Coordinates of C-alpha atoms in Angstrom, one line a residue:
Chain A
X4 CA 0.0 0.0 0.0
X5 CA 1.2 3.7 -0.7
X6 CA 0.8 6.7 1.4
X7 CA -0.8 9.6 -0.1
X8 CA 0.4 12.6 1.4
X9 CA 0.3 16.4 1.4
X10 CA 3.1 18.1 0.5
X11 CA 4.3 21.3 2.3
X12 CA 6.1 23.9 0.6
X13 CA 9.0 22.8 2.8
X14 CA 9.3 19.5 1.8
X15 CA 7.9 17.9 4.9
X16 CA 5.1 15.1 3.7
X17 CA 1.8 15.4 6.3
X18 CA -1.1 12.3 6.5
X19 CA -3.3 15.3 7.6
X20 CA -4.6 19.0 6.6
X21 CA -5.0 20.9 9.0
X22 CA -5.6 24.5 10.3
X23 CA -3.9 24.9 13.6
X24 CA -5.9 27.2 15.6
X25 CA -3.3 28.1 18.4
X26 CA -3.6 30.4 21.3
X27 CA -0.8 32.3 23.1
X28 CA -2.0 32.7 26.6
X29 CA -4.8 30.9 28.5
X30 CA -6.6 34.9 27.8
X31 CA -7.5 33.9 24.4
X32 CA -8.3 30.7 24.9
X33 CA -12.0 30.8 24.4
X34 CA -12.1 33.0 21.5
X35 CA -9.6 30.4 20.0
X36 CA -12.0 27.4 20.7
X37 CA -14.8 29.5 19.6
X38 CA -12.8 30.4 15.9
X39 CA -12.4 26.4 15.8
X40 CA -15.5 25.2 16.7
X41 CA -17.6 25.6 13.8
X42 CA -15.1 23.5 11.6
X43 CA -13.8 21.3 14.1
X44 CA -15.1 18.5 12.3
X45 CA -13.7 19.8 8.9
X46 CA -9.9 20.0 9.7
X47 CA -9.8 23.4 12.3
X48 CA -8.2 21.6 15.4
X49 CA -7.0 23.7 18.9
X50 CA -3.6 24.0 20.6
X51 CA -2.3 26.7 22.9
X52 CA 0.0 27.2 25.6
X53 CA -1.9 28.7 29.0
X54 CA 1.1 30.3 30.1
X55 CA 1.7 34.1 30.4
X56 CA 5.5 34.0 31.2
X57 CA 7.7 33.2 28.5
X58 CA 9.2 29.6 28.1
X59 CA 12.1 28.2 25.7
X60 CA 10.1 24.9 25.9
X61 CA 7.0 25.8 24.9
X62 CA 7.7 28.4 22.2
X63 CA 9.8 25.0 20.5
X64 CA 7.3 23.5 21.4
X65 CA 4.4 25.8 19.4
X66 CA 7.1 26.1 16.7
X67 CA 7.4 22.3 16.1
X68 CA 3.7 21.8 15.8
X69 CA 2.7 24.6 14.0
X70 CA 5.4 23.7 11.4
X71 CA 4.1 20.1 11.8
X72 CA 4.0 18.1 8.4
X73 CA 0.1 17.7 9.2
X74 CA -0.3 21.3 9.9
X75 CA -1.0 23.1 7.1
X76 CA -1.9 26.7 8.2
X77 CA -2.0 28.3 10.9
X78 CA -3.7 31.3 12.8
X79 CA -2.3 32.5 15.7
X80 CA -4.6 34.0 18.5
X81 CA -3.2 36.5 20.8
X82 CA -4.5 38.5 23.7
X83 CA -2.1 41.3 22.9
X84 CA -0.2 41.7 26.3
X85 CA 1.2 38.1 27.2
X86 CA 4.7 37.3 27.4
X87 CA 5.1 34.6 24.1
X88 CA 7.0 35.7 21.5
X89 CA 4.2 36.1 18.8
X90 CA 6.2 37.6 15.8
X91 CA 9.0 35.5 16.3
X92 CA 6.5 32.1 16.2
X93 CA 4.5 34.3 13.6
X94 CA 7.8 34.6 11.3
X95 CA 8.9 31.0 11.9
X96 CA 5.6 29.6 10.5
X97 CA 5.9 31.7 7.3
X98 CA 9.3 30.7 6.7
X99 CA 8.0 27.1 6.8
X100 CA 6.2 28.1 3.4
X101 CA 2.3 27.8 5.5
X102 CA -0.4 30.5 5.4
X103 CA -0.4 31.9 8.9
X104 CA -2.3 35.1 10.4
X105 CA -1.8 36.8 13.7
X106 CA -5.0 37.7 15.4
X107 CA -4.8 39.9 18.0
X108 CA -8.1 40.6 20.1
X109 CA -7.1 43.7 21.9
X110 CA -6.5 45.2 18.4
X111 CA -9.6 43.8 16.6
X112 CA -12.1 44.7 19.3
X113 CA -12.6 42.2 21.3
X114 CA -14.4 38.8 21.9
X115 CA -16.8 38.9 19.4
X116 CA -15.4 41.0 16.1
X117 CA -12.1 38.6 16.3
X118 CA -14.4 35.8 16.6
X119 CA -16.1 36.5 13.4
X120 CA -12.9 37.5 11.9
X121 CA -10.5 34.3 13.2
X122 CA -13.9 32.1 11.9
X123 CA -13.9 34.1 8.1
X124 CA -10.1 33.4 7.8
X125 CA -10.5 29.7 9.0
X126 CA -13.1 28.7 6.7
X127 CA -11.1 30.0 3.7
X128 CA -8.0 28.7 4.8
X129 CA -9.7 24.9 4.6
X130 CA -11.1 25.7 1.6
X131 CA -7.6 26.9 -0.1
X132 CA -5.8 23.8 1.8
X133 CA -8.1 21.3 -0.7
X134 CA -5.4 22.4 -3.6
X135 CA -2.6 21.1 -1.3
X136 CA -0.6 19.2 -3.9
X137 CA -0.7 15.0 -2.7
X138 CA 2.2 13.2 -3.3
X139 CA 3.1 9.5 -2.3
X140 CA 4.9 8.8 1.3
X141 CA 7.5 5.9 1.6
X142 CA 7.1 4.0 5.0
X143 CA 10.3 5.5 5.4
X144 CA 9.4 9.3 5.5
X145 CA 6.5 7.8 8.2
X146 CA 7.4 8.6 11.9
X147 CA 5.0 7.1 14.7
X148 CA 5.4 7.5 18.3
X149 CA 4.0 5.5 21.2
X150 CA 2.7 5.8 24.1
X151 CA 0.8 3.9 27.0
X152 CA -2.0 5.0 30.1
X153 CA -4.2 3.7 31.9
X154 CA -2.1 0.6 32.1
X155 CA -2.8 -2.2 33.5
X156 CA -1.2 -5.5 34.3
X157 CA -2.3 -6.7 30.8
X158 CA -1.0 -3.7 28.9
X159 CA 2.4 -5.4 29.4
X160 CA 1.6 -8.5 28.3
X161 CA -0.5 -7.9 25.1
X162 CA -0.9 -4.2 24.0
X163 CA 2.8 -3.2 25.0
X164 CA 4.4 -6.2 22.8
X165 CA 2.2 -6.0 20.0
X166 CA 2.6 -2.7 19.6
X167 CA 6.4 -3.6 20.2
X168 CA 6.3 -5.7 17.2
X169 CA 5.0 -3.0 14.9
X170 CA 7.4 -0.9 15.6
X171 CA 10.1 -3.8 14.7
X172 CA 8.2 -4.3 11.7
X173 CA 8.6 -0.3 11.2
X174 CA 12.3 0.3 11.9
X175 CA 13.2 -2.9 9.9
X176 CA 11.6 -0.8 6.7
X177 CA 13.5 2.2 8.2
X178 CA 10.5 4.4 9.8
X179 CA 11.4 6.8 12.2
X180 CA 9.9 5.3 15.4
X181 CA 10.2 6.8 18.6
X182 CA 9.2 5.8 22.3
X183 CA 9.3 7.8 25.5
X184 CA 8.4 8.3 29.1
X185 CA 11.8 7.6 30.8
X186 CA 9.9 7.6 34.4
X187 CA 8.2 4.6 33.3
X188 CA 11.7 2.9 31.8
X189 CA 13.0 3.2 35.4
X190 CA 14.8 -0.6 36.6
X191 CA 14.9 -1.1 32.5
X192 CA 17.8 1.4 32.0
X193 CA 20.5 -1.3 31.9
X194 CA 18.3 -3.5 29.3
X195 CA 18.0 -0.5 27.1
X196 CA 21.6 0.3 27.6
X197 CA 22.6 -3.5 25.8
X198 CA 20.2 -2.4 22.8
X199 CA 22.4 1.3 22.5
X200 CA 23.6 1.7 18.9
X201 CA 26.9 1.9 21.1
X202 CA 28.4 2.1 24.6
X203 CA 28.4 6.1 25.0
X204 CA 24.9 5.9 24.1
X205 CA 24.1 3.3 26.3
X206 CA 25.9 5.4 29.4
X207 CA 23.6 8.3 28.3
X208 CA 20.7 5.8 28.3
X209 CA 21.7 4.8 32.1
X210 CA 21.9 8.2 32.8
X211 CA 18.4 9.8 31.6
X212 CA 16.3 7.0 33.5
X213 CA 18.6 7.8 36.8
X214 CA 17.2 11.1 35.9
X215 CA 13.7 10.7 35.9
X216 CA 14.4 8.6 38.7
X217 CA 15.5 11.7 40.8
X218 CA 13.2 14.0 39.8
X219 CA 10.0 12.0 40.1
X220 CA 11.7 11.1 43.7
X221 CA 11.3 14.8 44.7
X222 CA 7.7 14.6 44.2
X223 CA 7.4 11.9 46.4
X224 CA 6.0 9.0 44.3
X225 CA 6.7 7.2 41.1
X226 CA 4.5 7.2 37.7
X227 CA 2.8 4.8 39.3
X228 CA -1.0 5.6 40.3
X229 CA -4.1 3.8 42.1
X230 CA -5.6 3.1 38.7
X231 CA -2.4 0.8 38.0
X232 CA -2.4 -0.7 41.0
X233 CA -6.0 -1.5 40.9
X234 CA -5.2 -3.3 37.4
X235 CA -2.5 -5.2 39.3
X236 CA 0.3 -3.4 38.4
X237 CA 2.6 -2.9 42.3
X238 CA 5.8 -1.1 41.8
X239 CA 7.4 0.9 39.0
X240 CA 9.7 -1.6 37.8
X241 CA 6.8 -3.8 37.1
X242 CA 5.1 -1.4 35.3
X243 CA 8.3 0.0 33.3
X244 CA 8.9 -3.9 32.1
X245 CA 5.4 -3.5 30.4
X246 CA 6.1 0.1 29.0
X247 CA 9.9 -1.5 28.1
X248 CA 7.8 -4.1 26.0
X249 CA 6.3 -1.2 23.4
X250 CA 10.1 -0.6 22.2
X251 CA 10.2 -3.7 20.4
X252 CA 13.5 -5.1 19.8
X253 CA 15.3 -2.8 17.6
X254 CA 18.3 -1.6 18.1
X255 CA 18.3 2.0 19.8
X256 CA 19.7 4.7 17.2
X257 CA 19.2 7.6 20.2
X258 CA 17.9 9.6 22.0
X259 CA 16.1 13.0 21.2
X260 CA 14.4 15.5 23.6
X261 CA 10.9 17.3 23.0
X262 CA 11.1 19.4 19.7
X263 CA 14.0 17.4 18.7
X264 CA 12.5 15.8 15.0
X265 CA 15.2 12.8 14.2
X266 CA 17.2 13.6 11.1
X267 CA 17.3 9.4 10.0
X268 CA 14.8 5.9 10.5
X269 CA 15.3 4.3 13.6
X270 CA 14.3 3.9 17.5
X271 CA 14.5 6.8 19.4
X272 CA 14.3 7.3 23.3
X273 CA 12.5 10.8 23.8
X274 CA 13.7 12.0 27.0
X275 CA 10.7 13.8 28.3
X276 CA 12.0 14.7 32.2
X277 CA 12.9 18.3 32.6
X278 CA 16.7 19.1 33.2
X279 CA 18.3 20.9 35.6
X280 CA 16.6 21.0 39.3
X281 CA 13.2 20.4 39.8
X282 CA 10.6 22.7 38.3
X283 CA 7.2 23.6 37.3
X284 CA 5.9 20.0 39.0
X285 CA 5.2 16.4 37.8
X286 CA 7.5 16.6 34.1
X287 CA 4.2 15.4 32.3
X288 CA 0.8 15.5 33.9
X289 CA -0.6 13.5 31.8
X290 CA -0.9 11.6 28.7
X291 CA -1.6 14.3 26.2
X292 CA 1.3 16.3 27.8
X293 CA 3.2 13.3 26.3
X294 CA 1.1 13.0 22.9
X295 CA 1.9 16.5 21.9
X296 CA 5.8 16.1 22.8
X297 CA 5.5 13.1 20.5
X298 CA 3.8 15.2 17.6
X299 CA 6.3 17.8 18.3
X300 CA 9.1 15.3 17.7
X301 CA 7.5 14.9 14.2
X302 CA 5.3 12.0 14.9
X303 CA 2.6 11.8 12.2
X304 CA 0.8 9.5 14.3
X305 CA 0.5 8.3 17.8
X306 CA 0.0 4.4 19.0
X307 CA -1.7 4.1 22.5
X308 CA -2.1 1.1 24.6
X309 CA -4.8 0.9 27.6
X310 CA -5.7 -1.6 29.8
X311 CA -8.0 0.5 32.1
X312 CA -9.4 2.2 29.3
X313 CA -8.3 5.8 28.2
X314 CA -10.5 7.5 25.9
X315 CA -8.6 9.9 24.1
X316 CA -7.4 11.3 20.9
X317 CA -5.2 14.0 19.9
X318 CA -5.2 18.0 17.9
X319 CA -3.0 17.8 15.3
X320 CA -1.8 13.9 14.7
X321 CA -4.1 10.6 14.8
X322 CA -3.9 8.3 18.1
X323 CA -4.8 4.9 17.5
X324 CA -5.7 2.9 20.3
X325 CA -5.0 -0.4 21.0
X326 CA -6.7 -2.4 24.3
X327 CA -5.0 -4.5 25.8
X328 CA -7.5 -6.0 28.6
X329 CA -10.3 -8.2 26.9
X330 CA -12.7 -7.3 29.5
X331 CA -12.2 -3.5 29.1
X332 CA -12.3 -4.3 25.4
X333 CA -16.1 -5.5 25.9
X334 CA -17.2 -2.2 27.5
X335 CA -15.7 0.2 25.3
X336 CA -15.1 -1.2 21.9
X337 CA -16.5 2.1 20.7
X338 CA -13.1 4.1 21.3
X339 CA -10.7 1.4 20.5
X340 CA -8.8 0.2 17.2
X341 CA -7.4 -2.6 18.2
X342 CA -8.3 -6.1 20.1
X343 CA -5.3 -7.1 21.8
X344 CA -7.1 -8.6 24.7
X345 CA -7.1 -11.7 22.2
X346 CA -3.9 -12.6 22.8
X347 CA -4.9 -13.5 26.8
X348 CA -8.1 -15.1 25.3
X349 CA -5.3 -17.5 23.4
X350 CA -7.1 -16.0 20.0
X351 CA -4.2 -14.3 18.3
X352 CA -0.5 -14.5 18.6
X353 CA 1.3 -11.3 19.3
X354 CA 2.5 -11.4 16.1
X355 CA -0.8 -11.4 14.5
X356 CA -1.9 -8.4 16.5
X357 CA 1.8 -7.0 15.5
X358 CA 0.3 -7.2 11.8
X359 CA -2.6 -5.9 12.2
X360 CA -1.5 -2.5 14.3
X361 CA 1.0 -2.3 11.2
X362 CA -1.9 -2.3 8.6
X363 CA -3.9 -0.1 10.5
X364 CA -1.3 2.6 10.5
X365 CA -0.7 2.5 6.6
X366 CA -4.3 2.8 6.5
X367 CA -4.5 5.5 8.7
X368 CA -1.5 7.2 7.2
X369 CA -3.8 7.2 4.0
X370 CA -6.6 8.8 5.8
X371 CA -8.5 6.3 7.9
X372 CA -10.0 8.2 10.8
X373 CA -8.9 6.2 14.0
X374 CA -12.3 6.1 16.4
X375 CA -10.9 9.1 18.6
X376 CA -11.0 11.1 15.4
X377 CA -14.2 9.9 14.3
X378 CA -15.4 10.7 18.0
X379 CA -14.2 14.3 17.7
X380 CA -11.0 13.5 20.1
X381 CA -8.8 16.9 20.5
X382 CA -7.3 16.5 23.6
X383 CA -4.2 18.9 23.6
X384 CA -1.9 20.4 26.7
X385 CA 1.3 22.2 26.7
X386 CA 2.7 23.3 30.4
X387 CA 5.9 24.6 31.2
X388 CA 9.7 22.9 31.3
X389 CA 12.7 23.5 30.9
X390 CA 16.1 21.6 28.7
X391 CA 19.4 21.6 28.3
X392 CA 20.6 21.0 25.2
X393 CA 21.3 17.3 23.9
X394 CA 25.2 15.7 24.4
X395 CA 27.1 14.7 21.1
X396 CA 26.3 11.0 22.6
X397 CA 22.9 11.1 22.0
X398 CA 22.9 11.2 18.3
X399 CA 25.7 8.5 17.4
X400 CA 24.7 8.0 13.8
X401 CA 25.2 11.7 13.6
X402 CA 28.7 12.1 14.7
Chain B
X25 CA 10.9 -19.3 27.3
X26 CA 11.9 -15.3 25.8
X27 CA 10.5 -12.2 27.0
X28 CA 6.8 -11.4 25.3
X29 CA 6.3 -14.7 24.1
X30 CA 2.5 -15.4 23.7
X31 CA 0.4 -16.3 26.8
X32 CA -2.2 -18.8 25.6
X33 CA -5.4 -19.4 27.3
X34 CA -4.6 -20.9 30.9
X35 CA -5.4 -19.4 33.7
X36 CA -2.1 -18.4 34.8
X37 CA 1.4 -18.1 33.8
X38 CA 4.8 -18.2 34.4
X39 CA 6.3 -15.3 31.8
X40 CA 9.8 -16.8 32.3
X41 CA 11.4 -19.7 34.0
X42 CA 13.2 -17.9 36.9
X43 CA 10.1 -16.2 38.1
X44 CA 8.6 -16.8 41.5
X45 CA 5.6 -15.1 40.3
X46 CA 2.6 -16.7 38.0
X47 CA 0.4 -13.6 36.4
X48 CA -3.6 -14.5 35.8
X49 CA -4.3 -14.4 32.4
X50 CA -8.2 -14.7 33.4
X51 CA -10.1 -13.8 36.5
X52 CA -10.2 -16.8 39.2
X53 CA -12.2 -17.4 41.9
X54 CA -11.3 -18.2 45.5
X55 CA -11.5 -22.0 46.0
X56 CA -10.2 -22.4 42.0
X57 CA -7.2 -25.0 41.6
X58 CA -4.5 -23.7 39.3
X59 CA -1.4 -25.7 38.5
X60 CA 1.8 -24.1 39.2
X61 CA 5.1 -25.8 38.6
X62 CA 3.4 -28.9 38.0
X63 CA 1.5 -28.8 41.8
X64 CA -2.1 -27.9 42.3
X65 CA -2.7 -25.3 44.3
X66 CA -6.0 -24.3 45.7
X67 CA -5.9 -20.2 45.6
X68 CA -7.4 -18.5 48.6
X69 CA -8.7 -15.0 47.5
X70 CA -10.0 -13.7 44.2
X71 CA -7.1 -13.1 41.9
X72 CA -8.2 -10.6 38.7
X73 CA -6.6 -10.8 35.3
X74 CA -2.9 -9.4 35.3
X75 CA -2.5 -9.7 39.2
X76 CA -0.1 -11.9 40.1
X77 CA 0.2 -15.1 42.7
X78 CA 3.1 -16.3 43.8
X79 CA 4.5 -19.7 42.2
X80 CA 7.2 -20.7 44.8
X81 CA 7.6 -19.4 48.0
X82 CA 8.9 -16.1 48.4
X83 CA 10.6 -14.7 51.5
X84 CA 10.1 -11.3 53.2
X85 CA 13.2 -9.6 52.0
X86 CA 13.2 -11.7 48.6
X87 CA 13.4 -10.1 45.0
X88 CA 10.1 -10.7 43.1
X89 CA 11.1 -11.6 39.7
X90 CA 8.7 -11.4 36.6
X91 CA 9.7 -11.7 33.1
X92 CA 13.4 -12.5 34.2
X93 CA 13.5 -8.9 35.8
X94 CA 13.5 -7.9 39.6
X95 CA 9.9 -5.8 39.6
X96 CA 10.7 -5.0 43.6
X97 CA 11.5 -7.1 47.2
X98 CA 8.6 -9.0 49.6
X99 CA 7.7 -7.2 52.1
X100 CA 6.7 -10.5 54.1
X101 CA 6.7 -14.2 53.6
X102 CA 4.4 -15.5 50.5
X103 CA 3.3 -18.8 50.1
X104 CA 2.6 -20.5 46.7
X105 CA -1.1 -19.3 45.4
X106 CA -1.0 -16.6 47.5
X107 CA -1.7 -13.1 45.6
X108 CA 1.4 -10.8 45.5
X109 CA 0.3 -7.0 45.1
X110 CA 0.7 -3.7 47.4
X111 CA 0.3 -5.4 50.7
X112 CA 3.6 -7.6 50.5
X113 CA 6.1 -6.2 47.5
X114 CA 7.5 -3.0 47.6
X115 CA 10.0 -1.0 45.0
X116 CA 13.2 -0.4 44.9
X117 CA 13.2 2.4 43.4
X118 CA 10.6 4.8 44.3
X119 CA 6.8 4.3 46.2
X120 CA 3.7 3.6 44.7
X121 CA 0.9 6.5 45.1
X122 CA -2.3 5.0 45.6
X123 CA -5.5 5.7 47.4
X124 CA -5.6 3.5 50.0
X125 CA -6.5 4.9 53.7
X126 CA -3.3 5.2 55.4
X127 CA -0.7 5.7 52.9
X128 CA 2.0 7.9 53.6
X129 CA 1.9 10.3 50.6
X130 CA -1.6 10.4 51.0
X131 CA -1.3 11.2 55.4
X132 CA 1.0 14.2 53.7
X133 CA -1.9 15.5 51.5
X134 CA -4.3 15.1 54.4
X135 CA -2.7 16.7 56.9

């Protein structure tokens, strides 16, 4: 099967066609969602950033997305007095090649006028984006990120592997593939570390779980909660050598931080814990927090595992979700893509359900709407962090 | 056996030869014989899919092993059929947050 894409005027091939709707400060975050809401269903999708302080994190964040290869224009909404760099992101979008306009609702007179004004420019935005040339996608221009919540003891041994094998399936046709969460890799570290590309990488591997070991040690707890534990999952270890299993078994070609879009196929590690001392709270609090670093890394598309049963989508990039408890299957068919309860049921091999997830993404690739999209999913959050810049180790097939 | 083989349908299993720990691949009722290292063994309390029971027995102070990998120590003595969960493993890494009455994270919030 080929991909048809959408080509951007900067090269970068999208499975989507969006219009970004993006607000700079939590201020103008309802006239935002008002703007989107009449098209939400026709490609207008929301993202923002509450904060009114400025952030390196988040306006790379906001850059990366609205530059995204599924992103197609953008329109900025602005209060007019928060601290986020607004021409700077403004100028960065149009340098991508993308239609963008900066809306600013202290100059257009408020709540209502730069409703009716962000809604106008929308509508015609869509309608120009149906000319977006549509060129074919290699699986190796296709990056796909994974995730897992709402775990549960059977996440691990179902969802987490089969997912694990379409990723190997992925990287072996050279995909960019990427996997994260390093507070729930902690007790794999040394595991990872044998899979490293090499040894320096490995080390640097060792190093960003011990980490997210600290930091989420500051707090108090791990990223471990009651829901887990009610789906029999006790410690953190237990629960990292189910989030371990959605790696696959490929070898591990780095490790990239939020923002950071890998320049070659491959398994990546995204190292999603804040550096530095601890800061602004948990390092993601929740899933989405993680979805959108994900999308921000690139990813054209998300794979989700749940064994509790998490019910979300994504703005910007399809998630698809794959159950991984058969009973939790039974009660909420209606969000989930993929059955991998029948692996316990002994009515599939992980390699069948492996397969299957890999199907599913080239179809949703070529515009299959995964049941969060159908269901009008957009869950999006960006909070504040703060990076250091990534070592020379962490990129080996770049040096 | 290798890590993430596939499961089949019994009602529990040992992921990898050096566990001590059997995981429920269905729900099983108290009273319910499962076999475990070729033994029967009656299990005591309800055991939901996922949870784990132990399959040897485990002393307090012992690693837990599950997949080949040390998932934390007991935090008492477990018998075989016995259900291993928040009551006797602990981490050791970092502590679990849950809800329960009496946790210390949660005495912290409540005070």
């Amino acid at each position: 099967m080929t991909i048809q894409a959408y080509l951007r005027n900067d090269g970068r091939k999208g499975i989507r066609n969006i219009v970004a709707v993006t607000y700079l400060v939590e201020c103008a975050h309802h006239v935002a969602r008002e703007i989107t809401y009449p098209n939400r269903d026709s490609g207008a999708h929301l993202i923002g950033f509450p904060g009114c302080f400025p952030n390196a994190y988040s306006f790379k964040m906001l850059e990366r997305l609205c530059t995204h290869p599924n992103v197609g224009a953008v329109l900025l909404v602005s209060l007019g007095c928060e601290g986020f760099d607004k021409g700077r992101l403004l100028e960065a979008i149009r340098a991508s090649g993308r239609p963008a306009k900066l809306l600013v609702i202290q100059d257009a007179g408020g709540t209502r006028s730069s409703v009716a004004e962000g809604q106008a420019w929308v509508s015609q935005t869509l309608a120009q984006l149906q000319n977006t040339p549509r060129v074919e996608m290699a699986i190796d221009e296709l990056v796909v990120g994974t995730i897992c919540g709402g775990s549960d003891a059977t996440s691990g041994l179902t969802a987490n592997p089969a997912m694990g094998r379409a990723f190997d399936f992925l990287v072996e046709r050279n995909a960019t593939c990427i996997f994260e969460e390093t507070g729930e890799l902690i007790g794999m570290e040394h595991w990872m570390a044998e899979r490293a590309q090499n040894p320096a990488l490995g080390r640097e591997i060792v190093n960003t779980v011990a980490k997210a070991a600290k930091y989420y040690a500051i707090y108090g707890h791990a990223s471990i909660g009651p829901g887990n534990a009610d789906g029999g999952l006790t410690t953190i270890e237990e629960k990292s050598l189910g989030a371990y299993a959605k790696s696959g078994q490929s070898v591990i070609s780095g490790i990239i931080k939020p923002g950071d879009v890998p320049v070659a196929g491959g398994l990546y590690l995204l190292d999603v814990v804040p550096d530095g001392e601890a800061r602004f709270g948990f390092p993601n609090i929740s899933d989405n927090a993680e979805i959108a670093e994900l999308i921000a890394c690139g990813s054209h598309l998300t794979l989700f595992s749940t064994g509790r049963g998490s019910v979300v989508g994504s703005a910007l990039a399809p998630v698809i979700k794959v159950c991984a408890n058969p009973d939790t299957y039974k009660r909420m068919a209606g969000d989930m893509d993929v059955d991998a309860g029948r692996i316990l049921e002994g009515r599939a091999t992980l390699d069948d359900v492996g397969r299957e997830i890999y199907d599913l993404i080239l179809r949703v690739a070529n515009g299959e709407p995964t049941k969060s999209e159908a269901l009008g999913h957009q869950e999006f959050i960006l909070t504040y962090k703060s990076f250091e810049p990534l070592g020379p180790a962490c990129f080996p097939s770049a040096a | 056996m290798k890590p993430f083989e596939d499961v089949g349908a019994r009602a529990v299993m040992i992921l990898s030869p050096g566990d001590n720990i059997a995981v429920a691949v269905r729900d099983i009722a108290a009273g319910e014989k499962v076999e475990l290292d070729g033994r029967a063994v009656v299990i005591t309390a309800p055991v939901l899919t996922g949870h784990k029971i132990a399959a040897r027995p485990i002393a307090s102070g012992e690693r837990v092993i599950k997949y080949g990998a040390p998932i934390g120590k007991a935090t008492a003595a477990v018998a075989p059929g016995e259900t291993v969960h928040l009551h006797n493993l602990t981490s050791d890494y970092l502590p679990t947050y849950t809800l329960d009455e009496g946790h210390e994270f949660l005495k912290e919030q409540h005070q």
